[in-house]
């Protein structure tokens, strides 16, 4: 039987992949002087190109993870609505207790995609533009051309969009931490670590190499913890029936009825249906 990832486990996969990208980005990035022959060699290196590509992947994978989390929340709301319509009697409200960590909503996803749109052009210039500039400087033996790097790095429009993208990322971090505060300890710590690291993504650019790598490690650890919590939330519970009644006693006198969308039927109604369909209940002379 083919098995598909549940929305919770899809969320976990994206969180984990994003966390690994966020630690590899600062760990692989060269930190030499960005001038002279050494700077040209750093810009031209495969490590420079790969590390910044991983940074872009980290932001994008995180946005996809929040997308899957929003779908998980919507699916949970649908299940709650279906359970309420199938089990709540007259004058009774259906109750639902969520067992997994609360999923971030559509608003957080929108902030994340906005951050991606604003950040990736700047990262593309850093990754591809500086890499080609460094290659040119190495091939021509003229490292003086690296002075062009600051011209587009600190251009007003580029800096504005980059700063706005980091501000959106900070909003995502705050919302991510708040969304997981009411969860279990694993998800709660993941939300605090990852949310804090996302909110502090701007100031870490001014830190030395060691602190930048430590910041990436904190962000990776937080996302991995959130991934484990989401993966566990998406695991089927052992021994749970397919259509499990709520635990508030509303389905005590109900009998499971197979088939999609039928939910739980009152036992008296199920008995009438079985009596009507049994041969013993068919009146003499009546054709079936």
PDB file of C-alpha atoms in Angstrom:
ATOM      1  CA  UNK A   1       0.000   0.000   0.000  1.00  0.00           C
ATOM      2  CA  UNK A   2       1.355   3.392  -0.968  1.00  0.00           C
ATOM      3  CA  UNK A   3       1.736   5.767   1.968  1.00  0.00           C
ATOM      4  CA  UNK A   4       1.637   9.520   1.670  1.00  0.00           C
ATOM      5  CA  UNK A   5       3.102  12.023   4.078  1.00  0.00           C
ATOM      6  CA  UNK A   6       0.516  13.674   6.285  1.00  0.00           C
ATOM      7  CA  UNK A   7       0.523  17.499   6.414  1.00  0.00           C
ATOM      8  CA  UNK A   8       2.201  17.337   9.840  1.00  0.00           C
ATOM      9  CA  UNK A   9       4.985  15.120   8.541  1.00  0.00           C
ATOM     10  CA  UNK A  10       5.392  17.234   5.422  1.00  0.00           C
ATOM     11  CA  UNK A  11       5.820  20.197   7.751  1.00  0.00           C
ATOM     12  CA  UNK A  12       8.439  18.249   9.698  1.00  0.00           C
ATOM     13  CA  UNK A  13      10.387  17.406   6.541  1.00  0.00           C
ATOM     14  CA  UNK A  14      10.497  21.042   5.429  1.00  0.00           C
ATOM     15  CA  UNK A  15      11.461  22.268   8.914  1.00  0.00           C
ATOM     16  CA  UNK A  16      14.309  19.766   9.143  1.00  0.00           C
ATOM     17  CA  UNK A  17      15.622  20.553   5.660  1.00  0.00           C
ATOM     18  CA  UNK A  18      15.419  24.280   6.358  1.00  0.00           C
ATOM     19  CA  UNK A  19      17.279  23.906   9.643  1.00  0.00           C
ATOM     20  CA  UNK A  20      20.112  21.971   8.004  1.00  0.00           C
ATOM     21  CA  UNK A  21      20.396  24.606   5.268  1.00  0.00           C
ATOM     22  CA  UNK A  22      20.557  27.383   7.873  1.00  0.00           C
ATOM     23  CA  UNK A  23      23.500  25.783   9.683  1.00  0.00           C
ATOM     24  CA  UNK A  24      25.413  24.838   6.520  1.00  0.00           C
ATOM     25  CA  UNK A  25      25.120  28.378   5.179  1.00  0.00           C
ATOM     26  CA  UNK A  26      27.297  30.086   7.824  1.00  0.00           C
ATOM     27  CA  UNK A  27      29.439  26.988   8.382  1.00  0.00           C
ATOM     28  CA  UNK A  28      30.555  26.782   4.737  1.00  0.00           C
ATOM     29  CA  UNK A  29      30.750  30.504   3.991  1.00  0.00           C
ATOM     30  CA  UNK A  30      34.309  31.900   3.662  1.00  0.00           C
ATOM     31  CA  UNK A  31      35.093  34.674   6.160  1.00  0.00           C
ATOM     32  CA  UNK A  32      38.363  36.043   4.793  1.00  0.00           C
ATOM     33  CA  UNK A  33      38.995  39.686   3.918  1.00  0.00           C
ATOM     34  CA  UNK A  34      36.712  40.692   1.080  1.00  0.00           C
ATOM     35  CA  UNK A  35      39.429  42.598  -0.733  1.00  0.00           C
ATOM     36  CA  UNK A  36      42.671  41.836  -2.522  1.00  0.00           C
ATOM     37  CA  UNK A  37      43.677  38.465  -3.969  1.00  0.00           C
ATOM     38  CA  UNK A  38      42.359  36.553  -0.949  1.00  0.00           C
ATOM     39  CA  UNK A  39      38.968  38.206  -1.201  1.00  0.00           C
ATOM     40  CA  UNK A  40      38.826  37.457  -4.914  1.00  0.00           C
ATOM     41  CA  UNK A  41      39.613  33.806  -4.211  1.00  0.00           C
ATOM     42  CA  UNK A  42      36.869  33.641  -1.579  1.00  0.00           C
ATOM     43  CA  UNK A  43      34.270  35.155  -3.896  1.00  0.00           C
ATOM     44  CA  UNK A  44      35.288  32.810  -6.709  1.00  0.00           C
ATOM     45  CA  UNK A  45      35.196  29.709  -4.525  1.00  0.00           C
ATOM     46  CA  UNK A  46      32.574  26.989  -4.720  1.00  0.00           C
ATOM     47  CA  UNK A  47      32.045  27.390  -0.966  1.00  0.00           C
ATOM     48  CA  UNK A  48      30.879  30.980  -1.454  1.00  0.00           C
ATOM     49  CA  UNK A  49      28.387  29.983  -4.128  1.00  0.00           C
ATOM     50  CA  UNK A  50      27.126  26.872  -2.327  1.00  0.00           C
ATOM     51  CA  UNK A  51      26.770  28.525   1.077  1.00  0.00           C
ATOM     52  CA  UNK A  52      24.667  31.410  -0.206  1.00  0.00           C
ATOM     53  CA  UNK A  53      22.552  29.023  -2.271  1.00  0.00           C
ATOM     54  CA  UNK A  54      21.913  27.076   0.938  1.00  0.00           C
ATOM     55  CA  UNK A  55      20.888  30.312   2.644  1.00  0.00           C
ATOM     56  CA  UNK A  56      18.307  30.941  -0.069  1.00  0.00           C
ATOM     57  CA  UNK A  57      17.135  27.339   0.230  1.00  0.00           C
ATOM     58  CA  UNK A  58      16.717  27.747   3.987  1.00  0.00           C
ATOM     59  CA  UNK A  59      14.323  30.681   3.626  1.00  0.00           C
ATOM     60  CA  UNK A  60      12.330  28.972   0.878  1.00  0.00           C
ATOM     61  CA  UNK A  61      12.076  25.634   2.670  1.00  0.00           C
ATOM     62  CA  UNK A  62      10.896  27.390   5.821  1.00  0.00           C
ATOM     63  CA  UNK A  63       8.121  29.093   3.843  1.00  0.00           C
ATOM     64  CA  UNK A  64       7.086  25.741   2.392  1.00  0.00           C
ATOM     65  CA  UNK A  65       7.077  24.297   5.913  1.00  0.00           C
ATOM     66  CA  UNK A  66       4.759  27.034   7.122  1.00  0.00           C
ATOM     67  CA  UNK A  67       2.566  26.354   4.109  1.00  0.00           C
ATOM     68  CA  UNK A  68       2.291  22.676   5.053  1.00  0.00           C
ATOM     69  CA  UNK A  69       1.623  23.672   8.679  1.00  0.00           C
ATOM     70  CA  UNK A  70      -1.236  25.932   7.574  1.00  0.00           C
ATOM     71  CA  UNK A  71      -2.704  23.050   5.558  1.00  0.00           C
ATOM     72  CA  UNK A  72      -2.395  20.811   8.613  1.00  0.00           C
ATOM     73  CA  UNK A  73      -4.310  23.333  10.682  1.00  0.00           C
ATOM     74  CA  UNK A  74      -7.010  23.607   8.010  1.00  0.00           C
ATOM     75  CA  UNK A  75      -7.305  19.815   7.871  1.00  0.00           C
ATOM     76  CA  UNK A  76      -7.657  19.700  11.645  1.00  0.00           C
ATOM     77  CA  UNK A  77     -10.406  22.321  11.491  1.00  0.00           C
ATOM     78  CA  UNK A  78     -12.210  20.242   8.866  1.00  0.00           C
ATOM     79  CA  UNK A  79     -11.977  17.138  11.044  1.00  0.00           C
ATOM     80  CA  UNK A  80     -13.329  19.109  13.982  1.00  0.00           C
ATOM     81  CA  UNK A  81     -16.247  20.337  11.903  1.00  0.00           C
ATOM     82  CA  UNK A  82     -16.992  16.827  10.639  1.00  0.00           C
ATOM     83  CA  UNK A  83     -16.830  15.383  14.143  1.00  0.00           C
ATOM     84  CA  UNK A  84     -19.146  18.072  15.442  1.00  0.00           C
ATOM     85  CA  UNK A  85     -21.737  17.526  12.724  1.00  0.00           C
ATOM     86  CA  UNK A  86     -21.616  13.770  13.227  1.00  0.00           C
ATOM     87  CA  UNK A  87     -21.742  13.564  16.995  1.00  0.00           C
ATOM     88  CA  UNK A  88     -23.338  16.671  18.408  1.00  0.00           C
ATOM     89  CA  UNK A  89     -26.978  16.242  19.271  1.00  0.00           C
ATOM     90  CA  UNK A  90     -29.683  18.905  19.636  1.00  0.00           C
ATOM     91  CA  UNK A  91     -28.535  21.630  21.949  1.00  0.00           C
ATOM     92  CA  UNK A  92     -25.080  20.075  22.313  1.00  0.00           C
ATOM     93  CA  UNK A  93     -21.820  21.516  21.052  1.00  0.00           C
ATOM     94  CA  UNK A  94     -19.055  19.320  19.743  1.00  0.00           C
ATOM     95  CA  UNK A  95     -15.772  19.575  21.579  1.00  0.00           C
ATOM     96  CA  UNK A  96     -12.383  18.981  20.051  1.00  0.00           C
ATOM     97  CA  UNK A  97      -9.041  18.677  21.795  1.00  0.00           C
ATOM     98  CA  UNK A  98      -5.965  19.097  19.619  1.00  0.00           C
ATOM     99  CA  UNK A  99      -3.215  16.649  20.455  1.00  0.00           C
ATOM    100  CA  UNK A 100      -0.418  18.068  18.258  1.00  0.00           C
ATOM    101  CA  UNK A 101       1.401  21.366  18.507  1.00  0.00           C
ATOM    102  CA  UNK A 102      -0.647  24.283  17.225  1.00  0.00           C
ATOM    103  CA  UNK A 103       0.165  24.915  13.575  1.00  0.00           C
ATOM    104  CA  UNK A 104       1.185  28.350  12.350  1.00  0.00           C
ATOM    105  CA  UNK A 105      -1.522  29.995  10.286  1.00  0.00           C
ATOM    106  CA  UNK A 106      -1.868  31.607   6.925  1.00  0.00           C
ATOM    107  CA  UNK A 107      -0.751  35.022   8.177  1.00  0.00           C
ATOM    108  CA  UNK A 108       2.658  33.674   9.204  1.00  0.00           C
ATOM    109  CA  UNK A 109       2.980  31.928   5.861  1.00  0.00           C
ATOM    110  CA  UNK A 110       2.228  35.209   4.069  1.00  0.00           C
ATOM    111  CA  UNK A 111       4.933  37.006   6.066  1.00  0.00           C
ATOM    112  CA  UNK A 112       7.390  34.230   5.238  1.00  0.00           C
ATOM    113  CA  UNK A 113       6.733  34.375   1.493  1.00  0.00           C
ATOM    114  CA  UNK A 114       7.027  38.160   1.580  1.00  0.00           C
ATOM    115  CA  UNK A 115      10.410  37.783   3.256  1.00  0.00           C
ATOM    116  CA  UNK A 116      11.481  35.291   0.587  1.00  0.00           C
ATOM    117  CA  UNK A 117      10.477  37.664  -2.225  1.00  0.00           C
ATOM    118  CA  UNK A 118      12.405  40.548  -0.662  1.00  0.00           C
ATOM    119  CA  UNK A 119      15.507  38.608   0.423  1.00  0.00           C
ATOM    120  CA  UNK A 120      16.256  36.329  -2.492  1.00  0.00           C
ATOM    121  CA  UNK A 121      17.195  39.026  -5.062  1.00  0.00           C
ATOM    122  CA  UNK A 122      19.863  40.360  -2.702  1.00  0.00           C
ATOM    123  CA  UNK A 123      21.103  36.858  -1.932  1.00  0.00           C
ATOM    124  CA  UNK A 124      21.205  36.116  -5.655  1.00  0.00           C
ATOM    125  CA  UNK A 125      23.477  39.095  -6.222  1.00  0.00           C
ATOM    126  CA  UNK A 126      25.704  37.955  -3.356  1.00  0.00           C
ATOM    127  CA  UNK A 127      25.839  34.359  -4.563  1.00  0.00           C
ATOM    128  CA  UNK A 128      26.075  34.685  -8.332  1.00  0.00           C
ATOM    129  CA  UNK A 129      27.203  38.252  -8.869  1.00  0.00           C
ATOM    130  CA  UNK A 130      30.104  38.211  -6.417  1.00  0.00           C
ATOM    131  CA  UNK A 131      31.081  34.715  -7.512  1.00  0.00           C
ATOM    132  CA  UNK A 132      31.478  35.814 -11.128  1.00  0.00           C
ATOM    133  CA  UNK A 133      33.194  39.016 -10.036  1.00  0.00           C
ATOM    134  CA  UNK A 134      35.670  36.988  -8.017  1.00  0.00           C
ATOM    135  CA  UNK A 135      36.310  34.657 -10.937  1.00  0.00           C
ATOM    136  CA  UNK A 136      36.995  37.617 -13.184  1.00  0.00           C
ATOM    137  CA  UNK A 137      39.396  39.114 -10.636  1.00  0.00           C
ATOM    138  CA  UNK A 138      41.259  35.801 -10.291  1.00  0.00           C
ATOM    139  CA  UNK A 139      41.487  35.231 -14.050  1.00  0.00           C
ATOM    140  CA  UNK A 140      42.636  38.760 -14.873  1.00  0.00           C
ATOM    141  CA  UNK A 141      44.802  39.190 -11.791  1.00  0.00           C
ATOM    142  CA  UNK A 142      43.043  42.476 -11.018  1.00  0.00           C
ATOM    143  CA  UNK A 143      41.488  42.303  -7.526  1.00  0.00           C
ATOM    144  CA  UNK A 144      40.764  46.024  -7.690  1.00  0.00           C
ATOM    145  CA  UNK A 145      37.518  45.197  -9.491  1.00  0.00           C
ATOM    146  CA  UNK A 146      36.152  43.925  -6.174  1.00  0.00           C
ATOM    147  CA  UNK A 147      35.402  47.534  -5.281  1.00  0.00           C
ATOM    148  CA  UNK A 148      32.378  47.169  -7.536  1.00  0.00           C
ATOM    149  CA  UNK A 149      30.878  44.778  -4.970  1.00  0.00           C
ATOM    150  CA  UNK A 150      30.046  47.545  -2.526  1.00  0.00           C
ATOM    151  CA  UNK A 151      28.340  49.499  -5.297  1.00  0.00           C
ATOM    152  CA  UNK A 152      25.451  47.063  -5.547  1.00  0.00           C
ATOM    153  CA  UNK A 153      25.704  45.689  -2.002  1.00  0.00           C
ATOM    154  CA  UNK A 154      24.941  49.069  -0.476  1.00  0.00           C
ATOM    155  CA  UNK A 155      22.749  50.526  -3.209  1.00  0.00           C
ATOM    156  CA  UNK A 156      19.741  52.285  -1.622  1.00  0.00           C
ATOM    157  CA  UNK A 157      17.045  50.183  -3.287  1.00  0.00           C
ATOM    158  CA  UNK A 158      18.872  46.904  -2.635  1.00  0.00           C
ATOM    159  CA  UNK A 159      19.459  47.762   1.013  1.00  0.00           C
ATOM    160  CA  UNK A 160      15.828  48.837   1.453  1.00  0.00           C
ATOM    161  CA  UNK A 161      14.354  45.620   0.065  1.00  0.00           C
ATOM    162  CA  UNK A 162      16.851  43.533   2.010  1.00  0.00           C
ATOM    163  CA  UNK A 163      16.042  45.354   5.239  1.00  0.00           C
ATOM    164  CA  UNK A 164      12.308  44.964   4.679  1.00  0.00           C
ATOM    165  CA  UNK A 165      12.795  41.261   4.035  1.00  0.00           C
ATOM    166  CA  UNK A 166      14.671  40.843   7.313  1.00  0.00           C
ATOM    167  CA  UNK A 167      11.922  42.793   9.113  1.00  0.00           C
ATOM    168  CA  UNK A 168       9.329  40.375   7.701  1.00  0.00           C
ATOM    169  CA  UNK A 169      11.523  37.493   8.825  1.00  0.00           C
ATOM    170  CA  UNK A 170      11.588  38.943  12.338  1.00  0.00           C
ATOM    171  CA  UNK A 171       7.776  39.004  12.330  1.00  0.00           C
ATOM    172  CA  UNK A 172       7.784  35.345  11.302  1.00  0.00           C
ATOM    173  CA  UNK A 173      10.127  34.551  14.171  1.00  0.00           C
ATOM    174  CA  UNK A 174       7.944  36.232  16.772  1.00  0.00           C
ATOM    175  CA  UNK A 175       4.786  34.561  15.459  1.00  0.00           C
ATOM    176  CA  UNK A 176       6.508  31.180  15.234  1.00  0.00           C
ATOM    177  CA  UNK A 177       7.600  31.340  18.873  1.00  0.00           C
ATOM    178  CA  UNK A 178       4.153  32.462  20.030  1.00  0.00           C
ATOM    179  CA  UNK A 179       2.388  29.758  18.036  1.00  0.00           C
ATOM    180  CA  UNK A 180       4.316  26.991  19.791  1.00  0.00           C
ATOM    181  CA  UNK A 181       4.283  28.395  23.329  1.00  0.00           C
ATOM    182  CA  UNK A 182       1.162  26.437  24.265  1.00  0.00           C
ATOM    183  CA  UNK A 183       2.548  23.164  22.895  1.00  0.00           C
ATOM    184  CA  UNK A 184       4.513  20.409  24.548  1.00  0.00           C
ATOM    185  CA  UNK A 185       8.051  21.065  25.788  1.00  0.00           C
ATOM    186  CA  UNK A 186       9.700  19.814  22.573  1.00  0.00           C
ATOM    187  CA  UNK A 187       7.762  22.107  20.260  1.00  0.00           C
ATOM    188  CA  UNK A 188       7.854  24.959  22.775  1.00  0.00           C
ATOM    189  CA  UNK A 189      11.652  24.961  22.945  1.00  0.00           C
ATOM    190  CA  UNK A 190      11.843  24.594  19.193  1.00  0.00           C
ATOM    191  CA  UNK A 191       9.631  27.630  18.752  1.00  0.00           C
ATOM    192  CA  UNK A 192      11.629  29.725  21.220  1.00  0.00           C
ATOM    193  CA  UNK A 193      15.008  28.844  19.683  1.00  0.00           C
ATOM    194  CA  UNK A 194      13.989  29.121  16.042  1.00  0.00           C
ATOM    195  CA  UNK A 195      11.795  32.167  16.603  1.00  0.00           C
ATOM    196  CA  UNK A 196      14.531  34.038  18.461  1.00  0.00           C
ATOM    197  CA  UNK A 197      17.111  33.216  15.800  1.00  0.00           C
ATOM    198  CA  UNK A 198      14.806  34.366  13.006  1.00  0.00           C
ATOM    199  CA  UNK A 199      14.021  37.597  14.831  1.00  0.00           C
ATOM    200  CA  UNK A 200      17.756  38.248  15.280  1.00  0.00           C
ATOM    201  CA  UNK A 201      18.784  37.458  11.717  1.00  0.00           C
ATOM    202  CA  UNK A 202      19.695  41.072  10.945  1.00  0.00           C
ATOM    203  CA  UNK A 203      22.102  41.765  13.840  1.00  0.00           C
ATOM    204  CA  UNK A 204      23.939  38.461  13.332  1.00  0.00           C
ATOM    205  CA  UNK A 205      25.327  39.831  10.049  1.00  0.00           C
ATOM    206  CA  UNK A 206      27.503  42.191  12.087  1.00  0.00           C
ATOM    207  CA  UNK A 207      28.862  39.428  14.351  1.00  0.00           C
ATOM    208  CA  UNK A 208      32.154  37.580  13.873  1.00  0.00           C
ATOM    209  CA  UNK A 209      32.298  34.219  12.147  1.00  0.00           C
ATOM    210  CA  UNK A 210      32.011  32.157  15.338  1.00  0.00           C
ATOM    211  CA  UNK A 211      28.831  33.906  16.478  1.00  0.00           C
ATOM    212  CA  UNK A 212      27.292  33.658  13.031  1.00  0.00           C
ATOM    213  CA  UNK A 213      27.854  29.912  13.016  1.00  0.00           C
ATOM    214  CA  UNK A 214      26.464  29.664  16.551  1.00  0.00           C
ATOM    215  CA  UNK A 215      23.389  31.605  15.430  1.00  0.00           C
ATOM    216  CA  UNK A 216      22.901  29.135  12.577  1.00  0.00           C
ATOM    217  CA  UNK A 217      23.246  26.243  15.007  1.00  0.00           C
ATOM    218  CA  UNK A 218      20.560  27.696  17.299  1.00  0.00           C
ATOM    219  CA  UNK A 219      18.210  28.191  14.359  1.00  0.00           C
ATOM    220  CA  UNK A 220      18.882  24.662  13.135  1.00  0.00           C
ATOM    221  CA  UNK A 221      18.293  23.178  16.591  1.00  0.00           C
ATOM    222  CA  UNK A 222      15.004  25.024  16.979  1.00  0.00           C
ATOM    223  CA  UNK A 223      13.695  23.915  13.601  1.00  0.00           C
ATOM    224  CA  UNK A 224      14.765  20.327  14.226  1.00  0.00           C
ATOM    225  CA  UNK A 225      12.906  20.286  17.550  1.00  0.00           C
ATOM    226  CA  UNK A 226       9.817  21.717  15.866  1.00  0.00           C
ATOM    227  CA  UNK A 227      10.219  19.101  13.117  1.00  0.00           C
ATOM    228  CA  UNK A 228      10.315  16.233  15.610  1.00  0.00           C
ATOM    229  CA  UNK A 229       7.203  17.579  17.345  1.00  0.00           C
ATOM    230  CA  UNK A 230       5.351  17.919  14.033  1.00  0.00           C
ATOM    231  CA  UNK A 231       6.421  14.430  12.960  1.00  0.00           C
ATOM    232  CA  UNK A 232       5.110  12.929  16.193  1.00  0.00           C
ATOM    233  CA  UNK A 233       1.861  14.861  15.829  1.00  0.00           C
ATOM    234  CA  UNK A 234       1.367  13.308  12.406  1.00  0.00           C
ATOM    235  CA  UNK A 235       1.887   9.733  13.623  1.00  0.00           C
ATOM    236  CA  UNK A 236      -1.259   7.574  13.837  1.00  0.00           C
ATOM    237  CA  UNK A 237      -2.149   6.582  17.376  1.00  0.00           C
ATOM    238  CA  UNK A 238      -1.789   2.887  18.076  1.00  0.00           C
ATOM    239  CA  UNK A 239      -5.100   1.116  18.647  1.00  0.00           C
ATOM    240  CA  UNK A 240      -7.242   4.101  17.715  1.00  0.00           C
ATOM    241  CA  UNK A 241     -10.299   3.197  15.602  1.00  0.00           C
ATOM    242  CA  UNK A 242     -10.759   4.793  12.220  1.00  0.00           C
ATOM    243  CA  UNK A 243     -13.741   6.852  13.338  1.00  0.00           C
ATOM    244  CA  UNK A 244     -12.979   7.499  16.969  1.00  0.00           C
ATOM    245  CA  UNK A 245     -15.815   9.105  18.967  1.00  0.00           C
ATOM    246  CA  UNK A 246     -15.084  12.113  21.146  1.00  0.00           C
ATOM    247  CA  UNK A 247     -14.126  11.478  24.742  1.00  0.00           C
ATOM    248  CA  UNK A 248     -16.801  13.703  26.270  1.00  0.00           C
ATOM    249  CA  UNK A 249     -19.464  10.999  26.455  1.00  0.00           C
ATOM    250  CA  UNK A 250     -21.576  12.277  23.540  1.00  0.00           C
ATOM    251  CA  UNK A 251     -21.147   9.021  21.586  1.00  0.00           C
ATOM    252  CA  UNK A 252     -21.680   6.577  24.444  1.00  0.00           C
ATOM    253  CA  UNK A 253     -24.914   5.193  22.968  1.00  0.00           C
ATOM    254  CA  UNK A 254     -23.829   5.314  19.349  1.00  0.00           C
ATOM    255  CA  UNK A 255     -22.770   2.570  17.000  1.00  0.00           C
ATOM    256  CA  UNK A 256     -20.109   2.992  14.327  1.00  0.00           C
ATOM    257  CA  UNK A 257     -21.463   2.984  10.802  1.00  0.00           C
ATOM    258  CA  UNK A 258     -18.965   2.171   8.100  1.00  0.00           C
ATOM    259  CA  UNK A 259     -18.554   4.257   4.993  1.00  0.00           C
ATOM    260  CA  UNK A 260     -17.100   7.674   4.333  1.00  0.00           C
ATOM    261  CA  UNK A 261     -18.805  10.601   5.961  1.00  0.00           C
ATOM    262  CA  UNK A 262     -21.313   8.561   7.978  1.00  0.00           C
ATOM    263  CA  UNK A 263     -19.685   9.143  11.343  1.00  0.00           C
ATOM    264  CA  UNK A 264     -21.513   7.655  14.310  1.00  0.00           C
ATOM    265  CA  UNK A 265     -25.208   6.848  14.258  1.00  0.00           C
ATOM    266  CA  UNK A 266     -27.547   6.447  17.264  1.00  0.00           C
ATOM    267  CA  UNK A 267     -27.860   2.818  18.270  1.00  0.00           C
ATOM    268  CA  UNK A 268     -31.665   2.864  17.952  1.00  0.00           C
ATOM    269  CA  UNK A 269     -31.409   4.229  14.414  1.00  0.00           C
ATOM    270  CA  UNK A 270     -28.818   1.632  13.477  1.00  0.00           C
ATOM    271  CA  UNK A 271     -31.088  -1.105  14.869  1.00  0.00           C
ATOM    272  CA  UNK A 272     -34.017   0.092  12.751  1.00  0.00           C
ATOM    273  CA  UNK A 273     -31.822   0.061   9.663  1.00  0.00           C
ATOM    274  CA  UNK A 274     -30.586  -3.466  10.346  1.00  0.00           C
ATOM    275  CA  UNK A 275     -34.108  -4.688  11.081  1.00  0.00           C
ATOM    276  CA  UNK A 276     -35.466  -3.182   7.914  1.00  0.00           C
ATOM    277  CA  UNK A 277     -32.754  -4.826   5.819  1.00  0.00           C
ATOM    278  CA  UNK A 278     -32.847  -8.310   7.430  1.00  0.00           C
ATOM    279  CA  UNK A 279     -34.796 -11.186   5.804  1.00  0.00           C
ATOM    280  CA  UNK A 280     -36.641 -11.924   9.046  1.00  0.00           C
ATOM    281  CA  UNK A 281     -38.152  -8.479   9.050  1.00  0.00           C
ATOM    282  CA  UNK A 282     -39.547  -8.779   5.503  1.00  0.00           C
ATOM    283  CA  UNK A 283     -43.371  -9.288   5.530  1.00  0.00           C
ATOM    284  CA  UNK A 284     -44.635 -12.479   3.867  1.00  0.00           C
ATOM    285  CA  UNK A 285     -45.320 -12.104   0.183  1.00  0.00           C
ATOM    286  CA  UNK A 286     -43.248  -8.997  -0.150  1.00  0.00           C
ATOM    287  CA  UNK A 287     -40.729  -9.011  -2.951  1.00  0.00           C
ATOM    288  CA  UNK A 288     -37.193  -7.989  -2.002  1.00  0.00           C
TER     289      UNK A 288
END
